[in-house]
Coordinates of C-alpha atoms in Angstrom, one line a residue:
M9 CA -0.3 -11.2 8.9
A10 CA -2.1 -7.9 8.9
M11 CA -1.6 -4.5 7.3
Y12 CA -3.0 -2.8 10.4
A13 CA -3.0 -3.5 14.2
Y14 CA -3.8 -1.7 17.4
K15 CA -1.6 0.0 19.9
D16 CA -3.8 -1.0 22.9
A17 CA -5.6 -4.1 24.2
A18 CA -9.0 -2.3 23.9
R19 CA -8.4 -1.9 20.2
S20 CA -9.1 1.8 20.3
V21 CA -5.9 3.2 18.7
K22 CA -5.3 1.9 15.2
I23 CA -2.0 1.9 13.4
L24 CA -1.4 1.2 9.7
A25 CA 1.7 -0.7 8.7
R26 CA 2.5 1.9 6.0
N27 CA 2.6 4.5 8.8
A28 CA 4.8 2.7 11.2
K29 CA 8.2 4.2 11.9
K30 CA 11.5 2.6 12.6
E31 CA 11.2 3.5 16.2
D32 CA 8.0 1.4 16.4
K33 CA 9.8 -1.8 15.4
G34 CA 10.2 -3.1 18.9
N35 CA 6.7 -2.2 20.1
R36 CA 4.1 -4.9 20.7
Y37 CA 0.8 -4.4 18.9
Y38 CA -2.6 -6.2 19.1
C39 CA -4.2 -8.3 16.5
P40 CA -7.3 -6.9 14.8
N41 CA -9.2 -10.0 15.8
H42 CA -10.5 -9.2 19.2
E43 CA -10.5 -12.9 20.2
C44 CA -6.8 -13.2 19.4
E45 CA -4.1 -12.1 21.9
A46 CA -1.2 -12.6 19.5
H47 CA 1.9 -10.4 20.1
M48 CA 2.3 -8.6 16.8
F49 CA 5.3 -6.6 15.6
I50 CA 6.1 -4.6 12.5
R51 CA 8.0 -6.5 9.9
N52 CA 10.1 -5.5 6.8
I53 CA 10.4 -1.9 8.0
E54 CA 13.2 -1.4 5.5
G55 CA 10.7 -1.4 2.7
V56 CA 7.8 0.6 4.1
S57 CA 5.5 -0.2 1.2
A58 CA 5.8 -3.9 2.0
S59 CA 5.7 -3.6 5.8
Y60 CA 3.1 -5.7 7.7
F61 CA 2.4 -6.9 11.2
G62 CA 3.4 -10.4 12.1
A63 CA 3.1 -12.4 15.4
I64 CA 6.0 -14.0 17.2
H65 CA 6.1 -17.8 17.7
S66 CA 5.9 -17.7 21.5
H67 CA 2.7 -15.6 21.4
G68 CA 1.1 -16.6 18.1
H69 CA -2.4 -16.3 16.7
I70 CA -5.2 -18.5 17.9
L71 CA -6.3 -21.3 15.6
N72 CA -7.8 -20.1 12.3
C73 CA -7.2 -16.5 13.1
P74 CA -7.7 -14.7 9.7
H75 CA -4.5 -12.7 10.4
G76 CA -2.3 -15.7 11.0
A77 CA 0.4 -16.7 8.6
S78 CA -1.5 -19.7 7.3
S79 CA -4.7 -17.9 6.4
G80 CA -3.5 -14.3 6.0
F81 CA -2.1 -12.1 3.3
N82 CA 1.6 -11.4 2.7
P83 CA 2.1 -8.2 0.7
N84 CA 5.5 -9.5 -0.5
D85 CA 3.8 -12.3 -2.5
Y86 CA 1.9 -10.0 -4.8
D87 CA 2.3 -7.1 -7.2
E88 CA 0.1 -4.3 -5.8
G89 CA 0.8 -2.0 -8.7
A90 CA -0.7 -4.5 -11.2
F91 CA -3.9 -4.9 -9.3
K92 CA -7.1 -3.6 -11.0
F93 CA -10.1 -4.4 -8.9
D94 CA -12.9 -4.3 -11.5
N95 CA -10.8 -6.3 -14.0
A96 CA -10.0 -8.9 -11.4
L97 CA -13.7 -9.4 -10.6
I98 CA -14.6 -9.5 -14.3
A99 CA -12.1 -12.3 -14.7
L100 CA -13.8 -14.3 -11.9
T101 CA -17.0 -14.3 -13.9
E102 CA -15.3 -15.9 -16.9
L103 CA -15.1 -19.6 -17.6
G104 CA -11.6 -21.1 -17.1
K105 CA -9.4 -21.3 -20.1
S106 CA -7.0 -24.1 -20.9
Q107 CA -3.4 -23.3 -20.3
T108 CA -0.2 -24.8 -21.7
K109 CA 2.3 -26.0 -19.1
K110 CA 5.6 -25.4 -20.7
E111 CA 6.8 -23.7 -17.6
A112 CA 5.5 -23.3 -14.1
P113 CA 3.1 -20.4 -13.5
G114 CA 4.7 -17.2 -12.2
T115 CA 8.2 -18.0 -13.5
H116 CA 10.4 -16.9 -16.4
G117 CA 12.4 -19.3 -18.4
S118 CA 15.3 -18.6 -16.1
G119 CA 13.3 -19.8 -13.1
S120 CA 13.0 -16.5 -11.3
A121 CA 9.6 -15.7 -9.7
T122 CA 7.3 -13.2 -11.2
L123 CA 5.0 -11.5 -8.7
K124 CA 1.3 -11.2 -9.8
P125 CA -1.6 -9.3 -8.3
P126 CA -4.2 -11.0 -6.2
R127 CA -6.5 -12.9 -8.7
T128 CA -8.6 -15.5 -7.0
I129 CA -11.6 -14.5 -4.8
R130 CA -9.8 -15.9 -1.8
Q131 CA -6.6 -13.9 -2.5
I132 CA -8.6 -10.7 -3.0
Y133 CA -10.7 -11.3 0.1
A134 CA -7.6 -12.1 2.2
M135 CA -6.0 -8.9 1.0
C136 CA -9.0 -6.8 1.9
K137 CA -9.3 -8.4 5.3
A138 CA -5.6 -7.8 6.0
H139 CA -6.1 -4.1 5.5
D140 CA -8.3 -1.7 7.4
C141 CA -11.4 -0.8 5.5
S142 CA -10.4 2.9 5.2
D143 CA -6.9 2.0 3.9
T144 CA -6.2 1.6 0.2
Y145 CA -4.6 -1.0 -2.2
N146 CA -3.2 0.4 -5.4
G147 CA -5.3 3.5 -4.8
V148 CA -8.6 1.9 -4.2
T149 CA -10.3 2.1 -0.8
I150 CA -10.6 -1.4 0.8
G151 CA -14.2 -0.7 1.9
H152 CA -15.2 0.1 -1.7
M153 CA -14.0 -3.4 -2.7
L154 CA -15.3 -5.5 0.2
L155 CA -18.5 -5.1 2.1
D156 CA -18.2 -6.7 5.5
N157 CA -19.0 -5.8 9.1
R158 CA -16.3 -3.2 9.2
S159 CA -17.2 -1.3 5.9
V160 CA -21.0 -1.6 5.9
Y161 CA -21.3 2.0 7.1
M162 CA -19.9 3.0 3.7
Y163 CA -23.0 1.7 2.0
P164 CA -25.9 3.7 3.4
K165 CA -27.8 3.7 0.1
G166 CA -27.0 0.2 -1.0
V167 CA -24.5 -1.9 -2.9
F168 CA -23.9 -1.2 -6.6
G169 CA -21.3 -2.1 -9.1
W170 CA -18.4 -4.5 -8.8
R171 CA -18.0 -5.6 -5.2
I172 CA -17.2 -8.5 -3.0
I173 CA -19.7 -9.1 -0.2
E174 CA -19.3 -11.1 3.0
A175 CA -22.6 -12.7 4.1
K176 CA -24.5 -15.6 5.5
C177 CA -27.3 -17.8 4.2
K178 CA -30.7 -16.2 4.4
K179 CA -33.0 -18.1 6.8
P180 CA -35.1 -20.2 6.9
R181 CA -34.5 -21.1 3.2
F182 CA -31.6 -19.7 1.2
Y183 CA -32.4 -21.0 -2.3
D184 CA -35.2 -21.1 -4.8
S185 CA -34.8 -24.0 -7.2
D186 CA -37.5 -22.8 -9.6
R187 CA -35.9 -19.4 -10.0
K188 CA -32.4 -20.8 -9.7
E189 CA -31.5 -18.2 -7.0
I190 CA -29.5 -18.2 -3.8
S191 CA -30.2 -15.6 -1.1
L192 CA -27.6 -14.3 1.3
V193 CA -27.8 -11.6 4.0
A194 CA -25.5 -9.1 5.6
S195 CA -26.6 -7.2 8.7
T196 CA -26.2 -3.4 8.9
V197 CA -26.9 -1.2 11.9
G198 CA -30.7 -1.4 12.3
E199 CA -31.4 -3.2 9.0
E200 CA -30.4 -6.0 6.8
Y201 CA -29.2 -6.2 3.2
T202 CA -30.2 -9.2 1.1
F203 CA -28.1 -10.4 -1.8
I204 CA -29.5 -12.6 -4.5
L205 CA -27.3 -14.7 -6.7
I206 CA -29.0 -15.4 -10.0
F207 CA -28.0 -18.4 -12.2
E208 CA -28.8 -19.3 -15.7
N209 CA -26.9 -22.6 -15.6
E210 CA -28.8 -25.1 -13.7
L211 CA -25.8 -27.4 -13.1
L212 CA -23.8 -24.5 -11.7
F213 CA -26.8 -23.5 -9.5
K214 CA -27.1 -27.0 -8.0
E215 CA -23.3 -27.4 -7.5
I216 CA -23.1 -24.1 -5.5
K217 CA -26.3 -24.7 -3.7
N218 CA -25.0 -28.1 -2.5
V219 CA -21.7 -26.6 -1.4
I220 CA -23.4 -23.8 0.6
F221 CA -25.9 -26.3 2.1
S222 CA -23.0 -28.3 3.5
N223 CA -21.5 -25.2 5.0
K224 CA -24.5 -23.1 6.1
E225 CA -22.9 -22.1 9.4
Y226 CA -19.9 -20.4 7.7
L227 CA -19.4 -17.0 6.0
I228 CA -19.9 -16.9 2.2
V229 CA -18.0 -14.5 0.0
A230 CA -19.4 -13.6 -3.3
A231 CA -18.1 -11.4 -6.1
G232 CA -20.3 -9.7 -8.7
Q233 CA -21.7 -6.6 -10.3
W234 CA -24.5 -5.7 -8.0
S235 CA -27.6 -3.9 -9.0
S236 CA -31.0 -3.2 -7.4
S237 CA -33.6 -6.0 -7.5
G238 CA -36.4 -3.5 -7.4
I239 CA -37.1 -4.4 -3.8
F240 CA -35.8 -2.1 -1.0
N241 CA -32.4 -3.3 0.4
V242 CA -32.3 -6.3 -1.9
F243 CA -29.5 -6.5 -4.5
C244 CA -28.7 -9.0 -7.1
T245 CA -25.9 -10.2 -9.4
P246 CA -25.6 -12.9 -12.1
V247 CA -23.3 -15.8 -11.3
T248 CA -21.6 -17.5 -14.2
S249 CA -18.6 -19.2 -12.6
R250 CA -17.9 -21.0 -9.4
K251 CA -14.8 -18.7 -9.1
Q252 CA -17.2 -16.0 -7.9
L253 CA -17.8 -17.7 -4.5
A254 CA -15.8 -19.0 -1.6
I255 CA -16.7 -20.5 1.8
I256 CA -14.7 -18.9 4.7
T257 CA -14.4 -21.5 7.5
H258 CA -12.0 -19.5 9.8
N259 CA -13.0 -16.7 12.1

């Protein structure tokens, strides 16, 4: 699913789901993934705030397309109004707390479902990828939450504060065991940003290093409060929880 799509095969005319009109409901749109030729149509037009673009079964998404139903974001599953980006990322840095299991998460005693905002790094990342980087989610610009190949132009002076970054392992070596640091890179137009993950906990460092080592060819998503390292175009954040990172294996 996607919160935006394109009107033409060249992907030059963009349309946001929130701006779709009833007369657009029968029109075929193009997946934001240039490698996917899914036939997408506007869904849930009755409630415009919850509208999205979905593919039909006969012309579905390619395998592992990030805008497919299996890996995508459904706005009807979450409470947008309750989403607070900085608070969500702060929660990712905290150690997990034990929970009682008197009732299933997300339900009242009556059994009715209670919508919650995106909370995990995968949920927040999927939400950001489903939207255009210039769009907003509960009033916050998507590109100001996620730095990726679409939004990097929004960061001409660097990456500061609470952000999620989409990057890859720095080559030829992405970790420093003595300093307990992991280095990632994201390319910009004409230059490259380096992101350093700083660990105090050696066990956590080794765990995440080993996970990344086994998935070096994939994208890595990291959440943190980024600051300058003192080196040009190099930024760093402390990592205190495995919840701050995710490996993205789809396109």
